[in-house]
Every structure is written in C-alpha cells, then in structure tokens.
GROMACS .gro file of C-alpha atoms in nm:
model
  339
    1MET     CA    1  -2.669  -0.591   5.390
    2SER     CA    2  -2.440  -0.294   5.339
    3ARG     CA    3  -2.418  -0.147   4.991
    4VAL     CA    4  -2.070  -0.079   4.849
    5THR     CA    5  -2.030   0.274   4.715
    6ILE     CA    6  -1.778   0.449   4.493
    7ALA     CA    7  -1.646   0.621   4.809
    8ASP     CA    8  -1.575   0.278   4.962
    9ILE     CA    9  -1.378   0.177   4.654
   10ALA     CA   10  -1.187   0.507   4.656
   11ARG     CA   11  -1.081   0.456   5.018
   12ALA     CA   12  -0.975   0.096   4.957
   13ALA     CA   13  -0.784   0.181   4.639
   14GLU     CA   14  -0.645   0.505   4.789
   15VAL     CA   15  -0.764   0.719   4.501
   16SER     CA   16  -1.028   0.987   4.453
   17THR     CA   17  -1.393   0.913   4.382
   18ALA     CA   18  -1.346   1.083   4.042
   19THR     CA   19  -1.069   0.836   3.959
   20VAL     CA   20  -1.296   0.546   4.053
   21SER     CA   21  -1.575   0.683   3.838
   22ASN     CA   22  -1.342   0.726   3.540
   23ALA     CA   23  -1.187   0.384   3.586
   24LEU     CA   24  -1.522   0.207   3.591
   25SER     CA   25  -1.672   0.405   3.303
   26GLY     CA   26  -1.372   0.388   3.072
   27ARG     CA   27  -1.336   0.765   3.072
   28GLY     CA   28  -1.071   1.010   3.183
   29ARG     CA   29  -0.694   1.024   3.153
   30LEU     CA   30  -0.581   0.735   3.369
   31SER     CA   31  -0.288   0.502   3.333
   32GLU     CA   32  -0.384   0.149   3.244
   33ALA     CA   33  -0.228   0.029   3.571
   34THR     CA   34  -0.451   0.260   3.777
   35ARG     CA   35  -0.760   0.169   3.581
   36THR     CA   36  -0.693  -0.204   3.622
   37ARG     CA   37  -0.618  -0.170   3.995
   38VAL     CA   38  -0.936   0.026   4.066
   39ARG     CA   39  -1.147  -0.225   3.877
   40ALA     CA   40  -0.985  -0.511   4.067
   41VAL     CA   41  -1.065  -0.343   4.400
   42ALA     CA   42  -1.424  -0.284   4.288
   43ALA     CA   43  -1.461  -0.649   4.193
   44ALA     CA   44  -1.309  -0.763   4.524
   45LEU     CA   45  -1.561  -0.551   4.714
   46ASP     CA   46  -1.841  -0.699   4.501
   47TYR     CA   47  -1.939  -0.358   4.371
   48ALA     CA   48  -2.250  -0.379   4.153
   49GLY     CA   49  -2.085  -0.183   3.871
   50ALA     CA   50  -1.756  -0.369   3.877
   51SER     CA   51  -1.815  -0.527   3.539
   52ALA     CA   52  -1.649  -0.195   3.468
   53ALA     CA   53  -1.571  -0.140   3.105
   54PRO     CA   54  -1.894  -0.084   2.913
   55ARG     CA   55  -1.990  -0.362   2.676
   56THR     CA   56  -1.980  -0.121   2.387
   57LEU     CA   57  -1.717  -0.089   2.117
   58GLY     CA   58  -1.640   0.218   1.910
   59LEU     CA   59  -1.567   0.235   1.537
   60ALA     CA   60  -1.391   0.543   1.401
   61VAL     CA   61  -1.297   0.644   1.046
   62THR     CA   62  -1.026   0.910   1.076
   63THR     CA   63  -0.890   0.917   0.719
   64TYR     CA   64  -0.930   1.290   0.664
   65GLY     CA   65  -0.869   1.422   1.013
   66PRO     CA   66  -1.099   1.717   1.100
   67PHE     CA   67  -1.283   1.703   0.766
   68ASP     CA   68  -1.653   1.630   0.819
   69TRP     CA   69  -1.775   1.373   0.566
   70ASN     CA   70  -2.037   1.099   0.550
   71PHE     CA   71  -1.820   0.789   0.534
   72ALA     CA   72  -2.127   0.566   0.590
   73SER     CA   73  -2.240   0.650   0.236
   74VAL     CA   74  -1.923   0.493   0.090
   75PRO     CA   75  -1.984   0.122   0.010
   76TYR     CA   76  -1.656   0.010   0.170
   77PHE     CA   77  -1.731   0.175   0.503
   78ALA     CA   78  -2.099   0.080   0.494
   79ARG     CA   79  -2.001  -0.286   0.462
   80ALA     CA   80  -1.733  -0.244   0.728
   81ILE     CA   81  -1.984  -0.098   0.975
   82SER     CA   82  -2.230  -0.380   0.909
   83ALA     CA   83  -1.962  -0.647   0.951
   84ALA     CA   84  -1.825  -0.485   1.267
   85THR     CA   85  -2.173  -0.461   1.420
   86ALA     CA   86  -2.244  -0.829   1.352
   87ALA     CA   87  -1.905  -0.933   1.492
   88ALA     CA   88  -1.957  -0.720   1.805
   89HIS     CA   89  -2.304  -0.863   1.864
   90ALA     CA   90  -2.165  -1.216   1.828
   91ARG     CA   91  -1.928  -1.142   2.118
   92GLY     CA   92  -2.198  -0.981   2.332
   93TYR     CA   93  -2.107  -0.615   2.265
   94ALA     CA   94  -2.287  -0.319   2.115
   95LEU     CA   95  -2.108  -0.101   1.860
   96ILE     CA   96  -2.110   0.275   1.805
   97ALA     CA   97  -1.996   0.417   1.469
   98LEU     CA   98  -1.852   0.753   1.573
   99PRO     CA   99  -1.896   1.051   1.339
  100ALA     CA  100  -1.608   1.195   1.141
  101ALA     CA  101  -1.472   1.527   1.269
  102ALA     CA  102  -1.639   1.481   1.608
  103ARG     CA  103  -1.552   1.737   1.872
  104GLU     CA  104  -1.274   1.650   2.116
  105PRO     CA  105  -1.504   1.610   2.422
  106LEU     CA  106  -1.682   1.323   2.247
  107TRP     CA  107  -1.359   1.131   2.192
  108ARG     CA  108  -1.260   1.190   2.553
  109SER     CA  109  -1.591   1.081   2.707
  110VAL     CA  110  -1.777   0.837   2.482
  111PRO     CA  111  -1.833   0.524   2.699
  112VAL     CA  112  -1.660   0.249   2.503
  113ALA     CA  113  -1.433  -0.034   2.610
  114GLY     CA  114  -1.214  -0.012   2.298
  115VAL     CA  115  -1.214   0.122   1.943
  116VAL     CA  116  -1.162  -0.014   1.592
  117VAL     CA  117  -0.992   0.264   1.392
  118LEU     CA  118  -1.020   0.258   1.011
  119ASP     CA  119  -0.771   0.427   0.776
  120SER     CA  120  -0.584   0.618   1.045
  121PRO     CA  121  -0.333   0.870   0.900
  122PRO     CA  122   0.009   0.948   1.054
  123ASP     CA  123  -0.011   1.168   1.367
  124ASP     CA  124  -0.382   1.094   1.399
  125PRO     CA  125  -0.511   1.328   1.676
  126VAL     CA  126  -0.808   1.100   1.748
  127VAL     CA  127  -0.576   0.807   1.814
  128GLY     CA  128  -0.376   1.031   2.047
  129LEU     CA  129  -0.687   1.109   2.252
  130LEU     CA  130  -0.795   0.744   2.265
  131ARG     CA  131  -0.448   0.640   2.380
  132GLU     CA  132  -0.458   0.900   2.656
  133ARG     CA  133  -0.767   0.722   2.785
  134GLY     CA  134  -0.582   0.391   2.792
  135LEU     CA  135  -0.829   0.225   2.556
  136PRO     CA  136  -0.727  -0.083   2.357
  137LEU     CA  137  -0.722  -0.013   1.983
  138VAL     CA  138  -0.726  -0.229   1.672
  139PHE     CA  139  -0.651  -0.064   1.339
  140ASP     CA  140  -0.806  -0.164   1.009
  141GLY     CA  141  -0.502  -0.052   0.809
  142ARG     CA  142  -0.148  -0.042   0.947
  143PRO     CA  143  -0.062   0.242   1.185
  144VAL     CA  144   0.277   0.409   1.194
  145GLU     CA  145   0.321   0.298   1.554
  146LEU     CA  146   0.177   0.009   1.752
  147ARG     CA  147   0.162   0.014   2.130
  148ARG     CA  148   0.068  -0.226   2.408
  149ARG     CA  149  -0.292  -0.351   2.385
  150GLU     CA  150  -0.307  -0.258   2.017
  151SER     CA  151  -0.309  -0.458   1.695
  152TRP     CA  152  -0.400  -0.425   1.328
  153VAL     CA  153  -0.566  -0.609   1.040
  154ASP     CA  154  -0.494  -0.518   0.680
  155ASN     CA  155  -0.462  -0.633   0.320
  156ASP     CA  156  -0.129  -0.663   0.141
  157HIS     CA  157  -0.177  -0.348  -0.064
  158ALA     CA  158   0.161  -0.367  -0.234
  159ALA     CA  159   0.094  -0.721  -0.357
  160THR     CA  160  -0.258  -0.630  -0.467
  161THR     CA  161  -0.135  -0.323  -0.659
  162ARG     CA  162   0.122  -0.534  -0.840
  163GLU     CA  163  -0.147  -0.791  -0.915
  164VAL     CA  164  -0.365  -0.528  -1.080
  165LEU     CA  165  -0.076  -0.375  -1.274
  166GLY     CA  166   0.033  -0.720  -1.392
  167HIS     CA  167  -0.321  -0.797  -1.505
  168LEU     CA  168  -0.344  -0.472  -1.704
  169ALA     CA  169  -0.001  -0.527  -1.858
  170ALA     CA  170  -0.100  -0.880  -1.957
  171ARG     CA  171  -0.400  -0.731  -2.139
  172GLY     CA  172  -0.164  -0.515  -2.344
  173ALA     CA  173  -0.144  -0.193  -2.139
  174GLU     CA  174   0.185  -0.006  -2.171
  175ARG     CA  175   0.100   0.329  -2.008
  176ILE     CA  176  -0.085   0.267  -1.682
  177ALA     CA  177  -0.192   0.564  -1.469
  178LEU     CA  178  -0.296   0.558  -1.103
  179MET     CA  179  -0.587   0.754  -0.957
  180ALA     CA  180  -0.495   0.807  -0.593
  181GLY     CA  181  -0.703   0.976  -0.327
  182PRO     CA  182  -0.597   1.275  -0.117
  183GLY     CA  183  -0.554   1.069   0.201
  184GLU     CA  184  -0.227   1.004   0.387
  185GLU     CA  185  -0.336   0.675   0.542
  186HIS     CA  186  -0.139   0.353   0.490
  187TYR     CA  187  -0.363   0.228   0.209
  188THR     CA  188  -0.298   0.520  -0.026
  189LEU     CA  189   0.070   0.544   0.061
  190ALA     CA  190   0.132   0.170   0.018
  191CYS     CA  191  -0.050   0.150  -0.317
  192THR     CA  192   0.125   0.460  -0.450
  193SER     CA  193   0.466   0.335  -0.339
  194ALA     CA  194   0.408  -0.005  -0.502
  195TYR     CA  195   0.295   0.163  -0.824
  196ARG     CA  196   0.607   0.384  -0.836
  197ALA     CA  197   0.833   0.085  -0.772
  198TRP     CA  198   0.659  -0.120  -1.044
  199CYS     CA  199   0.706   0.164  -1.295
  200ALA     CA  200   1.072   0.210  -1.197
  201GLU     CA  201   1.145  -0.158  -1.254
  202ARG     CA  202   1.016  -0.121  -1.610
  203ALA     CA  203   1.164   0.224  -1.678
  204VAL     CA  204   0.812   0.363  -1.726
  205ARG     CA  205   0.716   0.715  -1.619
  206PRO     CA  206   0.462   0.700  -1.335
  207VAL     CA  207   0.146   0.905  -1.385
  208ILE     CA  208  -0.053   0.973  -1.069
  209VAL     CA  209  -0.371   1.180  -1.082
  210PRO     CA  210  -0.553   1.285  -0.762
  211LEU     CA  211  -0.914   1.195  -0.701
  212ASP     CA  212  -1.162   1.481  -0.669
  213PHE     CA  213  -1.469   1.351  -0.485
  214ASP     CA  214  -1.678   1.645  -0.606
  215ASP     CA  215  -1.600   1.587  -0.976
  216ALA     CA  216  -1.880   1.339  -1.052
  217ASP     CA  217  -1.832   1.372  -1.430
  218GLY     CA  218  -1.456   1.323  -1.411
  219ARG     CA  219  -1.384   1.646  -1.598
  220MET     CA  220  -1.046   1.689  -1.434
  221LEU     CA  221  -0.949   1.368  -1.617
  222ASP     CA  222  -1.000   1.524  -1.962
  223PRO     CA  223  -0.641   1.654  -1.997
  224LEU     CA  224  -0.502   1.318  -1.883
  225LEU     CA  225  -0.706   1.117  -2.132
  226SER     CA  226  -0.662   1.352  -2.428
  227GLY     CA  227  -0.388   1.372  -2.688
  228ALA     CA  228  -0.082   1.167  -2.770
  229GLY     CA  229   0.079   0.965  -2.495
  230ARG     CA  230  -0.240   0.933  -2.293
  231PRO     CA  231  -0.268   0.632  -2.059
  232ASP     CA  232  -0.410   0.316  -2.208
  233ALA     CA  233  -0.510   0.186  -1.863
  234VAL     CA  234  -0.601   0.337  -1.526
  235HIS     CA  235  -0.617   0.183  -1.180
  236GLY     CA  236  -0.836   0.384  -0.939
  237LEU     CA  237  -0.791   0.341  -0.566
  238TYR     CA  238  -1.133   0.460  -0.446
  239ASP     CA  239  -1.503   0.397  -0.511
  240PRO     CA  240  -1.580   0.699  -0.735
  241CYS     CA  241  -1.285   0.641  -0.969
  242GLY     CA  242  -1.459   0.395  -1.199
  243HIS     CA  243  -1.766   0.613  -1.253
  244GLN     CA  244  -1.551   0.920  -1.318
  245LEU     CA  245  -1.333   0.734  -1.566
  246LEU     CA  246  -1.631   0.591  -1.753
  247ALA     CA  247  -1.787   0.938  -1.779
  248ALA     CA  248  -1.464   1.095  -1.901
  249ALA     CA  249  -1.402   0.818  -2.155
  250ALA     CA  250  -1.754   0.853  -2.298
  251ARG     CA  251  -1.720   1.229  -2.324
  252LEU     CA  252  -1.386   1.198  -2.507
  253GLY     CA  253  -1.498   0.919  -2.739
  254LEU     CA  254  -1.274   0.651  -2.585
  255ARG     CA  255  -1.401   0.294  -2.591
  256VAL     CA  256  -1.363   0.082  -2.279
  257PRO     CA  257  -1.185  -0.161  -2.293
  258ASP     CA  258  -1.065  -0.119  -2.655
  259ASP     CA  259  -0.904   0.223  -2.601
  260LEU     CA  260  -0.880   0.229  -2.223
  261LEU     CA  261  -0.861  -0.050  -1.963
  262LEU     CA  262  -1.007   0.020  -1.619
  263VAL     CA  263  -0.977  -0.134  -1.272
  264CYS     CA  264  -1.126   0.031  -0.964
  265ALA     CA  265  -1.094  -0.058  -0.596
  266SER     CA  266  -1.453  -0.063  -0.473
  267GLU     CA  267  -1.716  -0.260  -0.284
  268ASP     CA  268  -1.997  -0.108  -0.491
  269PRO     CA  269  -2.202  -0.390  -0.652
  270GLY     CA  270  -2.323  -0.140  -0.910
  271TYR     CA  271  -1.996  -0.178  -1.100
  272ALA     CA  272  -2.116  -0.518  -1.217
  273ARG     CA  273  -2.398  -0.341  -1.404
  274THR     CA  274  -2.219  -0.047  -1.567
  275ALA     CA  275  -2.155  -0.037  -1.942
  276PRO     CA  276  -1.917  -0.207  -1.959
  277PRO     CA  277  -1.898  -0.378  -1.620
  278VAL     CA  278  -1.593  -0.250  -1.431
  279SER     CA  279  -1.323  -0.475  -1.287
  280THR     CA  280  -1.292  -0.414  -0.914
  281VAL     CA  281  -1.057  -0.485  -0.627
  282SER     CA  282  -1.241  -0.577  -0.308
  283LEU     CA  283  -1.059  -0.522   0.022
  284VAL     CA  284  -1.317  -0.762   0.175
  285PRO     CA  285  -1.421  -0.542   0.470
  286GLU     CA  286  -1.649  -0.822   0.593
  287LEU     CA  287  -1.336  -1.016   0.683
  288THR     CA  288  -1.096  -0.739   0.786
  289THR     CA  289  -1.339  -0.553   1.012
  290ALA     CA  290  -1.477  -0.869   1.170
  291ALA     CA  291  -1.122  -0.982   1.245
  292ALA     CA  292  -1.045  -0.641   1.394
  293VAL     CA  293  -1.346  -0.663   1.626
  294GLY     CA  294  -1.242  -1.011   1.738
  295LYS     CA  295  -0.891  -0.890   1.822
  296LEU     CA  296  -1.032  -0.588   2.008
  297VAL     CA  297  -1.260  -0.799   2.227
  298ASP     CA  298  -0.967  -1.029   2.307
  299LEU     CA  299  -0.758  -0.730   2.416
  300ILE     CA  300  -1.045  -0.598   2.631
  301GLU     CA  301  -1.130  -0.924   2.803
  302THR     CA  302  -0.774  -1.048   2.841
  303PRO     CA  303  -0.556  -0.737   2.885
  304GLU     CA  304  -0.235  -0.938   2.905
  305SER     CA  305  -0.305  -1.114   2.574
  306LEU     CA  306  -0.124  -1.038   2.249
  307ALA     CA  307  -0.340  -1.001   1.940
  308ASP     CA  308  -0.092  -1.050   1.658
  309PRO     CA  309  -0.147  -0.838   1.345
  310SER     CA  310  -0.291  -1.025   1.049
  311VAL     CA  311  -0.323  -0.989   0.671
  312VAL     CA  312  -0.641  -1.067   0.476
  313PRO     CA  313  -0.606  -1.124   0.098
  314ALA     CA  314  -0.779  -0.872  -0.126
  315ARG     CA  315  -0.989  -1.000  -0.417
  316LEU     CA  316  -0.967  -0.894  -0.781
  317GLU     CA  317  -1.290  -0.943  -0.975
  318VAL     CA  318  -1.212  -0.917  -1.346
  319ARG     CA  319  -1.489  -0.784  -1.569
  320ALA     CA  320  -1.515  -0.645  -1.920
  321SER     CA  321  -1.354  -0.306  -1.848
  322SER     CA  322  -1.010  -0.463  -1.823
  323GLY     CA  323  -1.041  -0.711  -2.105
  324GLY     CA  324  -1.239  -0.994  -1.951
  325VAL     CA  325  -0.983  -1.274  -1.914
  326ALA     CA  326  -0.731  -1.242  -1.631
  327ARG     CA  327  -0.371  -1.347  -1.695
  328GLY     CA  328  -0.052  -1.313  -1.499
  329LEU     CA  329  -0.222  -1.294  -1.159
  330THR     CA  330  -0.009  -1.413  -0.871
  331THR     CA  331  -0.171  -1.330  -0.538
  332GLY     CA  332  -0.505  -1.336  -0.364
  333ALA     CA  333  -0.830  -1.505  -0.456
  334VAL     CA  334  -0.941  -1.414  -0.810
  335ARG     CA  335  -1.287  -1.425  -0.963
  336VAL     CA  336  -1.338  -1.373  -1.334
  337ARG     CA  337  -1.661  -1.197  -1.431
  338GLY     CA  338  -1.816  -1.050  -1.741
  339GLU     CA  339  -1.624  -1.251  -1.999
   0.00000   0.00000   0.00000
C-alpha cells in the first residue's frame, strides 16, 4: 500500500509543503480558509496525520502585557488553571498554561488547537499573534473586539460592584473607597466605572487608591486611612487587598469592622480565617473557565458553530469584616458567613 506524504497533500491542495505542515500543526500565518482546505485534502487522502489540529489547548493570562509574573501563585488563577485542565480532560484534550511575558516565537509556534485568554487588556499583542495564526479564542473577561471563531465568558462586574457598595452602605458606610489594581483589562475598568457611577448618583466623591503588589504591609494606605474624612469602608478588587487593609488598620489602631468595613475580591480560602474573617467576592473561576474551555472545544470541533458569550454570576460571601449580616443585596448568589 502506498503511503501518503506531505508532498502528496501539497500537490493535491496546490500549496507548498511548508503550508501543509503549518496547516496540520496549527502553526504559521495562514488564513483559516487555507488551513481548513489543506486539512480537508489531507483527510480525503487518508493521511495519517489528518486529525490535524493538536488535541491540546492553551491558557494564557495576559493582564500585564510583557511583565513577567507568577500568576499561578494567585488563588484566582490557580483555581482557573485547575478548572480549565479538568474541563479540557473531560473533552479529551490536554491543556498548557503558557507563561506570562513569553517570547514571541513561543506564541507563534506552540502547538495548540485554540487558546483560552484570561484578563486580556486592550490592544493585547498576544491576542494579535494568536489571531494571525487563525486560532479560535475564548476570553475569560470581555475583549474590546470579538471576531469570527471567538467568544467570551465573564461575570457582570458592574452589577457585582453595585452589590458590594449597596451592602457596605446598608451597614452604615458613607465614605467608601475602592482599591483598584494597575491593570487595564475589562474587570478593572468595569468595576472602576461602576464605582464612579454609583458615587455620582449619590453626589459622593470617589476615592480610588491603586494596589501595590509589593506593599505587603499596606503602608501606602496609611495616608488614606489617617485623619479626618478617611474612608469608613473599602472594597478591594484583588487578592492582596484584604491582607494589606487589615495590616494597615491594625497599625493605625482602626478596628474592623467597627471603624472600617472591608470587602475583598478573592478566591483565597485563608480570608475565612483572618481576624476578623474578611468578606469576599468570588468570581467563581471554576465555572467561568470551565465554560470557556467548553466553548473553545466547540469552536475547534465545529468551526462553523457560534459560541454565544455568556455571563456567570459572581458570589458575595459576607463575613465579619463587613458587619456580618448582609442587607440590600440584589444580584448573584449570596452566602452569609461569620455572623
């Protein structure tokens, strides 16, 4: 029996052998039409490698662009990676968590059939490279632009922010500050915008303080939490915020929750054991990332399919740091802890 080669496929498809190799491996800068046509020819010729796209998915966290950081050490991303891996295995795929700030050749050549992209900022260069390869993409977090064979999964960050602010106001807070990270991804921008709008509706001056990941003791918060007119509540958007706020409050002699109410967006279970336990917002990465993987596999296996974007409710877990009993909550699933 004759053995079909890449050269045979190239002749039949009227392309170069390099194009065939790139089409079957998922590499190179090919149009999706060319890639699909070459794979169809390979399958028609019963080429042994015609199952084409590798049964491997990529996961990329591109929040801070070229900045090299260990996102796997952050509880949110650690849980997202675990959930994505389990969801990929359930569909018969492997999953690669790609490093932050990887060199361009890696993004151009890594053999994956599609990528889940977490917290992509505007003008994300990694997304540009992946699109050049014609790979299907699913975003965990809403991108600025959505193209063919792309979709997204996200929480309603505006509704969740208003839920937290309403909870703090119901507990008596009148001057609520926001700790926002340095990122320009949709999550930070949506939460910050919702906070500003909420303050404007109540004629309250917004107070936004940036998060410094290297400031473990929260010393940059000392000016904010000192003197007259200081905030009586703070909502932090990232994992370290709660620990930094607790450290700053203790150093300045502020009692939580009597003098300062705290809510922190985090997946860190350790917040249930702090003194006092900190109220947290969970973005439920087990659900969002698993849903993103499911959409990605659908786009890979059925290229003509449409994977509609979807919203997963966030979850506010109320603990002692924000007064214990939740009132005035309007959206999402709520659990009350530490009362």
